[in-house]
Amino acid sequence: MLFRFTTSAIDTDSARRELLDVSAGGYASFEGWVRDYNEGQEVLRLEYEAFEALAVKEGERIIEQASLQYPIKRALCIHRVGNLNLGEIAVWVGVCAVHRGAAFDACRHIIDAVKHRVPIWKKEHYRNGDSGWVNCEHCAAAALTP
Amino acid sequence: MHLKIQYYAILREQSGHSEESIQTTAATPQDLYAELRIRCAFTLRHEQLKVAVNGEFAEWSLALKEGDVVVFIPPVAGG
């Protein structure tokens, strides 16, 4: 599978080993980390939720499209769901290719498309006791204004 | 007709459940969301969402059928 979810810590060494290919001369990866600050608020932890059936389909389509667009050998994306603490890896993308350029470009393409298209939601829990769904609360507030 | 609706994230919290079966006369996902938005006091407008029917992205004007499974998709935030 090219795209999958996990409820436990992402094992990046094991994920990288899934991509090993003697015909590849380069490998690039990206890790998305849980950060302690967002849009003026101090973040304590995150909660990820996904519509997994459609998310896996859409994630696999993204990787298949990247494979057509860039000359890569293999690619894999793993996303966490559930409760995450600061510093944990929320998402991991790895790509191998004959040459490094395609590996970097495809890796960037995949993480950008995953953030934009895959039905995954992130709830931030703040130090002040509030919490909010990222990209949903501000636009919801905007929707209430005439 | 009977439909099954699944809710995620902010819509799950605002509706108070993750899925329900309903009887409705809504002909399209757009009509259905308008009906649910009033009942559940959803803050998001349909223009801010996407919709999936039977596990695949769908148009808001799709003709709904008996037994369809509908999921409204709030703005995503993976990564």
PDB file of C-alpha atoms in Angstrom:
ATOM      1  CA  MET A   1       0.000   0.000   0.000  1.00  0.00           C
ATOM      2  CA  LEU A   2       1.297   3.440  -0.944  1.00  0.00           C
ATOM      3  CA  PHE A   3      -0.607   5.375   1.708  1.00  0.00           C
ATOM      4  CA  ARG A   4      -1.670   4.204   5.136  1.00  0.00           C
ATOM      5  CA  PHE A   5      -2.682   5.297   8.604  1.00  0.00           C
ATOM      6  CA  THR A   6      -1.274   4.245  11.952  1.00  0.00           C
ATOM      7  CA  THR A   7      -2.391   4.811  15.522  1.00  0.00           C
ATOM      8  CA  SER A   8       1.120   4.227  16.904  1.00  0.00           C
ATOM      9  CA  ALA A   9       4.430   6.069  16.499  1.00  0.00           C
ATOM     10  CA  ILE A  10       5.712   6.054  12.904  1.00  0.00           C
ATOM     11  CA  ASP A  11       8.800   3.859  12.612  1.00  0.00           C
ATOM     12  CA  THR A  12      10.779   5.846  10.055  1.00  0.00           C
ATOM     13  CA  ASP A  13      13.610   3.290   9.782  1.00  0.00           C
ATOM     14  CA  SER A  14      11.189   0.538   8.917  1.00  0.00           C
ATOM     15  CA  ALA A  15       9.276   2.789   6.493  1.00  0.00           C
ATOM     16  CA  ARG A  16      12.525   3.727   4.749  1.00  0.00           C
ATOM     17  CA  ARG A  17      13.455   0.044   4.422  1.00  0.00           C
ATOM     18  CA  GLU A  18      10.206  -0.536   2.497  1.00  0.00           C
ATOM     19  CA  LEU A  19      11.562   1.761  -0.219  1.00  0.00           C
ATOM     20  CA  LEU A  20      15.002   0.180  -0.628  1.00  0.00           C
ATOM     21  CA  ASP A  21      15.676  -0.460  -4.310  1.00  0.00           C
ATOM     22  CA  VAL A  22      19.092  -1.152  -5.836  1.00  0.00           C
ATOM     23  CA  SER A  23      18.102   0.717  -8.998  1.00  0.00           C
ATOM     24  CA  ALA A  24      17.528   3.912  -6.988  1.00  0.00           C
ATOM     25  CA  GLY A  25      20.415   6.335  -6.521  1.00  0.00           C
ATOM     26  CA  GLY A  26      18.662   8.775  -4.226  1.00  0.00           C
ATOM     27  CA  TYR A  27      16.112   8.939  -1.455  1.00  0.00           C
ATOM     28  CA  ALA A  28      14.291  11.928   0.064  1.00  0.00           C
ATOM     29  CA  SER A  29      11.915  11.993   2.989  1.00  0.00           C
ATOM     30  CA  PHE A  30       9.773  14.482   4.870  1.00  0.00           C
ATOM     31  CA  GLU A  31       8.561  14.334   8.457  1.00  0.00           C
ATOM     32  CA  GLY A  32       5.754  16.571   9.697  1.00  0.00           C
ATOM     33  CA  TRP A  33       6.201  17.221  13.455  1.00  0.00           C
ATOM     34  CA  VAL A  34       3.767  18.362  16.120  1.00  0.00           C
ATOM     35  CA  ARG A  35       4.726  21.969  16.908  1.00  0.00           C
ATOM     36  CA  ASP A  36       4.068  23.854  20.145  1.00  0.00           C
ATOM     37  CA  TYR A  37       2.665  27.034  18.610  1.00  0.00           C
ATOM     38  CA  ASN A  38       0.135  27.913  15.907  1.00  0.00           C
ATOM     39  CA  GLU A  39      -1.562  31.170  14.937  1.00  0.00           C
ATOM     40  CA  GLY A  40      -0.783  32.923  18.203  1.00  0.00           C
ATOM     41  CA  GLN A  41      -1.766  30.029  20.471  1.00  0.00           C
ATOM     42  CA  GLU A  42       0.441  27.770  22.569  1.00  0.00           C
ATOM     43  CA  VAL A  43      -0.361  24.197  21.526  1.00  0.00           C
ATOM     44  CA  LEU A  44      -0.135  21.343  24.066  1.00  0.00           C
ATOM     45  CA  ARG A  45      -1.200  18.384  21.919  1.00  0.00           C
ATOM     46  CA  LEU A  46      -2.995  17.432  18.708  1.00  0.00           C
ATOM     47  CA  GLU A  47      -5.734  15.051  17.732  1.00  0.00           C
ATOM     48  CA  TYR A  48      -5.958  13.710  14.163  1.00  0.00           C
ATOM     49  CA  GLU A  49      -9.049  12.120  12.678  1.00  0.00           C
ATOM     50  CA  ALA A  50      -9.517  10.748   9.143  1.00  0.00           C
ATOM     51  CA  PHE A  51     -12.240   9.441   6.868  1.00  0.00           C
ATOM     52  CA  GLU A  52      -9.909   6.516   6.328  1.00  0.00           C
ATOM     53  CA  ALA A  53     -11.621   4.675   3.463  1.00  0.00           C
ATOM     54  CA  LEU A  54     -11.626   7.727   1.197  1.00  0.00           C
ATOM     55  CA  ALA A  55      -8.359   9.118   2.583  1.00  0.00           C
ATOM     56  CA  VAL A  56      -6.446   5.978   1.603  1.00  0.00           C
ATOM     57  CA  LYS A  57      -7.933   6.088  -1.912  1.00  0.00           C
ATOM     58  CA  GLU A  58      -7.085   9.775  -2.314  1.00  0.00           C
ATOM     59  CA  GLY A  59      -3.600   9.327  -0.817  1.00  0.00           C
ATOM     60  CA  GLU A  60      -2.884   6.473  -3.234  1.00  0.00           C
ATOM     61  CA  ARG A  61      -4.141   8.578  -6.161  1.00  0.00           C
ATOM     62  CA  ILE A  62      -1.729  11.361  -5.120  1.00  0.00           C
ATOM     63  CA  ILE A  63       1.220   8.966  -5.103  1.00  0.00           C
ATOM     64  CA  GLU A  64       0.185   7.365  -8.403  1.00  0.00           C
ATOM     65  CA  GLN A  65      -0.059  10.834  -9.981  1.00  0.00           C
ATOM     66  CA  ALA A  66       3.361  11.769  -8.565  1.00  0.00           C
ATOM     67  CA  SER A  67       4.767   8.560 -10.075  1.00  0.00           C
ATOM     68  CA  LEU A  68       3.470   9.618 -13.497  1.00  0.00           C
ATOM     69  CA  GLN A  69       4.678  13.200 -13.134  1.00  0.00           C
ATOM     70  CA  TYR A  70       8.187  12.480 -11.782  1.00  0.00           C
ATOM     71  CA  PRO A  71      10.632   9.674 -12.691  1.00  0.00           C
ATOM     72  CA  ILE A  72      10.598   7.993  -9.274  1.00  0.00           C
ATOM     73  CA  LYS A  73      10.968   4.359  -8.282  1.00  0.00           C
ATOM     74  CA  ARG A  74       8.843   4.094  -5.148  1.00  0.00           C
ATOM     75  CA  ALA A  75       6.947   6.326  -2.745  1.00  0.00           C
ATOM     76  CA  LEU A  76       5.149   5.828   0.537  1.00  0.00           C
ATOM     77  CA  CYS A  77       3.183   8.076   2.909  1.00  0.00           C
ATOM     78  CA  ILE A  78       2.184   7.195   6.482  1.00  0.00           C
ATOM     79  CA  HIS A  79      -0.116   9.445   8.531  1.00  0.00           C
ATOM     80  CA  ARG A  80      -0.869   9.217  12.253  1.00  0.00           C
ATOM     81  CA  VAL A  81      -4.380   9.355  13.669  1.00  0.00           C
ATOM     82  CA  GLY A  82      -5.406   9.742  17.300  1.00  0.00           C
ATOM     83  CA  ASN A  83      -3.745  11.787  20.028  1.00  0.00           C
ATOM     84  CA  LEU A  84      -0.228  13.138  19.435  1.00  0.00           C
ATOM     85  CA  ASN A  85       2.141  14.939  21.755  1.00  0.00           C
ATOM     86  CA  LEU A  86       4.586  17.729  20.919  1.00  0.00           C
ATOM     87  CA  GLY A  87       7.527  16.573  18.829  1.00  0.00           C
ATOM     88  CA  GLU A  88       5.867  13.422  17.530  1.00  0.00           C
ATOM     89  CA  ILE A  89       5.791  12.659  13.807  1.00  0.00           C
ATOM     90  CA  ALA A  90       2.319  13.322  12.379  1.00  0.00           C
ATOM     91  CA  VAL A  91       3.136  12.385   8.795  1.00  0.00           C
ATOM     92  CA  TRP A  92       6.024  10.764   6.944  1.00  0.00           C
ATOM     93  CA  VAL A  93       6.699  10.753   3.192  1.00  0.00           C
ATOM     94  CA  GLY A  94       9.541   8.856   1.529  1.00  0.00           C
ATOM     95  CA  VAL A  95      10.497   8.673  -2.131  1.00  0.00           C
ATOM     96  CA  CYS A  96      13.331   6.970  -3.966  1.00  0.00           C
ATOM     97  CA  ALA A  97      14.406   7.633  -7.548  1.00  0.00           C
ATOM     98  CA  VAL A  98      17.303   7.073  -9.926  1.00  0.00           C
ATOM     99  CA  HIS A  99      18.408  10.692  -9.349  1.00  0.00           C
ATOM    100  CA  ARG A 100      17.898  12.996  -6.350  1.00  0.00           C
ATOM    101  CA  GLY A 101      16.007  15.761  -8.179  1.00  0.00           C
ATOM    102  CA  ALA A 102      12.940  13.640  -8.820  1.00  0.00           C
ATOM    103  CA  ALA A 103      13.015  12.290  -5.261  1.00  0.00           C
ATOM    104  CA  PHE A 104      13.007  15.815  -3.748  1.00  0.00           C
ATOM    105  CA  ASP A 105      10.370  17.119  -6.179  1.00  0.00           C
ATOM    106  CA  ALA A 106       8.002  14.182  -5.788  1.00  0.00           C
ATOM    107  CA  CYS A 107       8.361  14.232  -1.991  1.00  0.00           C
ATOM    108  CA  ARG A 108       7.366  17.917  -1.932  1.00  0.00           C
ATOM    109  CA  HIS A 109       4.511  17.306  -4.359  1.00  0.00           C
ATOM    110  CA  ILE A 110       3.127  14.424  -2.257  1.00  0.00           C
ATOM    111  CA  ILE A 111       3.173  16.209   1.107  1.00  0.00           C
ATOM    112  CA  ASP A 112       1.629  19.363  -0.405  1.00  0.00           C
ATOM    113  CA  ALA A 113      -1.169  17.364  -2.070  1.00  0.00           C
ATOM    114  CA  VAL A 114      -1.806  15.263   1.054  1.00  0.00           C
ATOM    115  CA  LYS A 115      -2.257  18.407   3.157  1.00  0.00           C
ATOM    116  CA  HIS A 116      -4.564  19.911   0.560  1.00  0.00           C
ATOM    117  CA  ARG A 117      -6.701  16.967  -0.602  1.00  0.00           C
ATOM    118  CA  VAL A 118      -6.832  14.049   1.838  1.00  0.00           C
ATOM    119  CA  PRO A 119      -9.775  13.992   4.296  1.00  0.00           C
ATOM    120  CA  ILE A 120      -7.801  14.283   7.542  1.00  0.00           C
ATOM    121  CA  TRP A 121      -8.636  16.759  10.307  1.00  0.00           C
ATOM    122  CA  LYS A 122      -6.501  18.180  13.079  1.00  0.00           C
ATOM    123  CA  LYS A 123      -7.738  19.439  16.408  1.00  0.00           C
ATOM    124  CA  GLU A 124      -5.358  21.585  18.432  1.00  0.00           C
ATOM    125  CA  HIS A 125      -5.558  21.660  22.226  1.00  0.00           C
ATOM    126  CA  TYR A 126      -4.188  24.909  23.670  1.00  0.00           C
ATOM    127  CA  ARG A 127      -2.539  25.842  26.952  1.00  0.00           C
ATOM    128  CA  ASN A 128      -5.395  28.246  27.740  1.00  0.00           C
ATOM    129  CA  GLY A 129      -7.858  25.316  27.771  1.00  0.00           C
ATOM    130  CA  ASP A 130      -9.433  26.053  24.382  1.00  0.00           C
ATOM    131  CA  SER A 131      -9.305  23.726  21.436  1.00  0.00           C
ATOM    132  CA  GLY A 132     -10.131  24.045  17.771  1.00  0.00           C
ATOM    133  CA  TRP A 133     -10.304  22.210  14.447  1.00  0.00           C
ATOM    134  CA  VAL A 134      -7.636  23.722  12.189  1.00  0.00           C
ATOM    135  CA  ASN A 135      -9.071  25.447   9.065  1.00  0.00           C
ATOM    136  CA  CYS A 136     -12.623  24.949  10.362  1.00  0.00           C
ATOM    137  CA  GLU A 137     -13.101  27.327  13.269  1.00  0.00           C
ATOM    138  CA  HIS A 138     -12.029  30.556  11.536  1.00  0.00           C
ATOM    139  CA  CYS A 139     -13.981  29.828   8.377  1.00  0.00           C
ATOM    140  CA  ALA A 140     -16.964  28.802  10.499  1.00  0.00           C
ATOM    141  CA  ALA A 141     -16.770  32.119  12.339  1.00  0.00           C
ATOM    142  CA  ALA A 142     -16.522  33.907   8.990  1.00  0.00           C
ATOM    143  CA  ALA A 143     -19.587  32.005   7.763  1.00  0.00           C
ATOM    144  CA  LEU A 144     -21.637  33.395  10.657  1.00  0.00           C
ATOM    145  CA  THR A 145     -20.928  36.987   9.685  1.00  0.00           C
ATOM    146  CA  PRO A 146     -23.422  38.263   7.119  1.00  0.00           C
TER     147      PRO A 146
ATOM    148  CA  MET B   1     -35.828   7.576   1.366  1.00  0.00           C
ATOM    149  CA  HIS B   2     -33.423   6.270   3.999  1.00  0.00           C
ATOM    150  CA  LEU B   3     -29.816   7.444   4.006  1.00  0.00           C
ATOM    151  CA  LYS B   4     -26.852   6.815   6.272  1.00  0.00           C
ATOM    152  CA  ILE B   5     -24.785   9.841   7.224  1.00  0.00           C
ATOM    153  CA  GLN B   6     -21.334   9.746   8.785  1.00  0.00           C
ATOM    154  CA  TYR B   7     -19.861  12.747  10.560  1.00  0.00           C
ATOM    155  CA  TYR B   8     -16.223  13.624  11.138  1.00  0.00           C
ATOM    156  CA  ALA B   9     -14.312  16.261  13.098  1.00  0.00           C
ATOM    157  CA  ILE B  10     -16.188  19.527  13.681  1.00  0.00           C
ATOM    158  CA  LEU B  11     -19.393  18.121  12.163  1.00  0.00           C
ATOM    159  CA  ARG B  12     -19.220  15.075  14.456  1.00  0.00           C
ATOM    160  CA  GLU B  13     -18.908  17.342  17.481  1.00  0.00           C
ATOM    161  CA  GLN B  14     -21.658  19.721  16.361  1.00  0.00           C
ATOM    162  CA  SER B  15     -24.101  16.915  15.468  1.00  0.00           C
ATOM    163  CA  GLY B  16     -23.292  14.942  18.612  1.00  0.00           C
ATOM    164  CA  HIS B  17     -22.736  11.615  16.851  1.00  0.00           C
ATOM    165  CA  SER B  18     -20.498   9.955  14.277  1.00  0.00           C
ATOM    166  CA  GLU B  19     -23.288   8.406  12.225  1.00  0.00           C
ATOM    167  CA  GLU B  20     -27.029   8.212  11.894  1.00  0.00           C
ATOM    168  CA  SER B  21     -29.698   6.787   9.601  1.00  0.00           C
ATOM    169  CA  ILE B  22     -32.312   9.273   8.513  1.00  0.00           C
ATOM    170  CA  GLN B  23     -35.506   9.427   6.511  1.00  0.00           C
ATOM    171  CA  THR B  24     -35.432  12.414   4.179  1.00  0.00           C
ATOM    172  CA  THR B  25     -36.980  13.929   1.081  1.00  0.00           C
ATOM    173  CA  ALA B  26     -33.682  15.681   0.187  1.00  0.00           C
ATOM    174  CA  ALA B  27     -32.943  14.964  -3.469  1.00  0.00           C
ATOM    175  CA  THR B  28     -29.249  15.978  -3.481  1.00  0.00           C
ATOM    176  CA  PRO B  29     -26.358  16.311  -1.002  1.00  0.00           C
ATOM    177  CA  GLN B  30     -26.875  20.084  -1.143  1.00  0.00           C
ATOM    178  CA  ASP B  31     -30.535  19.750  -0.067  1.00  0.00           C
ATOM    179  CA  LEU B  32     -29.551  17.226   2.582  1.00  0.00           C
ATOM    180  CA  TYR B  33     -26.865  19.459   4.073  1.00  0.00           C
ATOM    181  CA  ALA B  34     -29.276  22.406   4.160  1.00  0.00           C
ATOM    182  CA  GLU B  35     -31.732  20.239   6.114  1.00  0.00           C
ATOM    183  CA  LEU B  36     -29.061  18.959   8.527  1.00  0.00           C
ATOM    184  CA  ARG B  37     -27.475  22.367   8.971  1.00  0.00           C
ATOM    185  CA  ILE B  38     -30.695  23.708  10.447  1.00  0.00           C
ATOM    186  CA  ARG B  39     -31.277  20.651  12.641  1.00  0.00           C
ATOM    187  CA  CYS B  40     -27.666  20.367  13.926  1.00  0.00           C
ATOM    188  CA  ALA B  41     -26.766  24.090  13.858  1.00  0.00           C
ATOM    189  CA  PHE B  42     -23.669  23.411  11.730  1.00  0.00           C
ATOM    190  CA  THR B  43     -21.570  26.563  11.462  1.00  0.00           C
ATOM    191  CA  LEU B  44     -19.949  25.693   8.110  1.00  0.00           C
ATOM    192  CA  ARG B  45     -21.690  26.551   4.833  1.00  0.00           C
ATOM    193  CA  HIS B  46     -21.874  23.889   2.139  1.00  0.00           C
ATOM    194  CA  GLU B  47     -19.540  25.959  -0.042  1.00  0.00           C
ATOM    195  CA  GLN B  48     -16.821  25.308   2.558  1.00  0.00           C
ATOM    196  CA  LEU B  49     -17.271  21.541   2.447  1.00  0.00           C
ATOM    197  CA  LYS B  50     -16.858  18.665   0.026  1.00  0.00           C
ATOM    198  CA  VAL B  51     -19.163  15.689  -0.051  1.00  0.00           C
ATOM    199  CA  ALA B  52     -18.618  11.964  -0.556  1.00  0.00           C
ATOM    200  CA  VAL B  53     -21.318   9.434  -1.436  1.00  0.00           C
ATOM    201  CA  ASN B  54     -20.678   5.699  -1.029  1.00  0.00           C
ATOM    202  CA  GLY B  55     -16.974   6.241  -0.339  1.00  0.00           C
ATOM    203  CA  GLU B  56     -16.092   8.523  -3.259  1.00  0.00           C
ATOM    204  CA  PHE B  57     -16.109  12.295  -3.789  1.00  0.00           C
ATOM    205  CA  ALA B  58     -19.403  13.414  -5.334  1.00  0.00           C
ATOM    206  CA  GLU B  59     -21.062  16.499  -6.813  1.00  0.00           C
ATOM    207  CA  TRP B  60     -23.433  18.530  -4.641  1.00  0.00           C
ATOM    208  CA  SER B  61     -26.107  18.074  -7.329  1.00  0.00           C
ATOM    209  CA  LEU B  62     -25.893  14.243  -7.409  1.00  0.00           C
ATOM    210  CA  ALA B  63     -29.305  12.506  -7.248  1.00  0.00           C
ATOM    211  CA  LEU B  64     -29.346  10.611  -3.937  1.00  0.00           C
ATOM    212  CA  LYS B  65     -30.681   7.042  -3.871  1.00  0.00           C
ATOM    213  CA  GLU B  66     -32.172   4.816  -1.170  1.00  0.00           C
ATOM    214  CA  GLY B  67     -29.429   3.470   1.091  1.00  0.00           C
ATOM    215  CA  ASP B  68     -26.682   5.897   0.040  1.00  0.00           C
ATOM    216  CA  VAL B  69     -23.960   6.628   2.595  1.00  0.00           C
ATOM    217  CA  VAL B  70     -23.201  10.348   2.700  1.00  0.00           C
ATOM    218  CA  VAL B  71     -20.183  12.017   4.309  1.00  0.00           C
ATOM    219  CA  PHE B  72     -19.763  15.780   4.481  1.00  0.00           C
ATOM    220  CA  ILE B  73     -16.081  16.744   4.470  1.00  0.00           C
ATOM    221  CA  PRO B  74     -15.043  19.870   6.406  1.00  0.00           C
ATOM    222  CA  PRO B  75     -11.896  21.783   5.345  1.00  0.00           C
ATOM    223  CA  VAL B  76      -9.031  19.321   5.702  1.00  0.00           C
ATOM    224  CA  ALA B  77      -5.844  19.781   7.735  1.00  0.00           C
ATOM    225  CA  GLY B  78      -3.610  16.760   7.349  1.00  0.00           C
ATOM    226  CA  GLY B  79       0.146  16.892   7.794  1.00  0.00           C
TER     227      GLY B  79
END
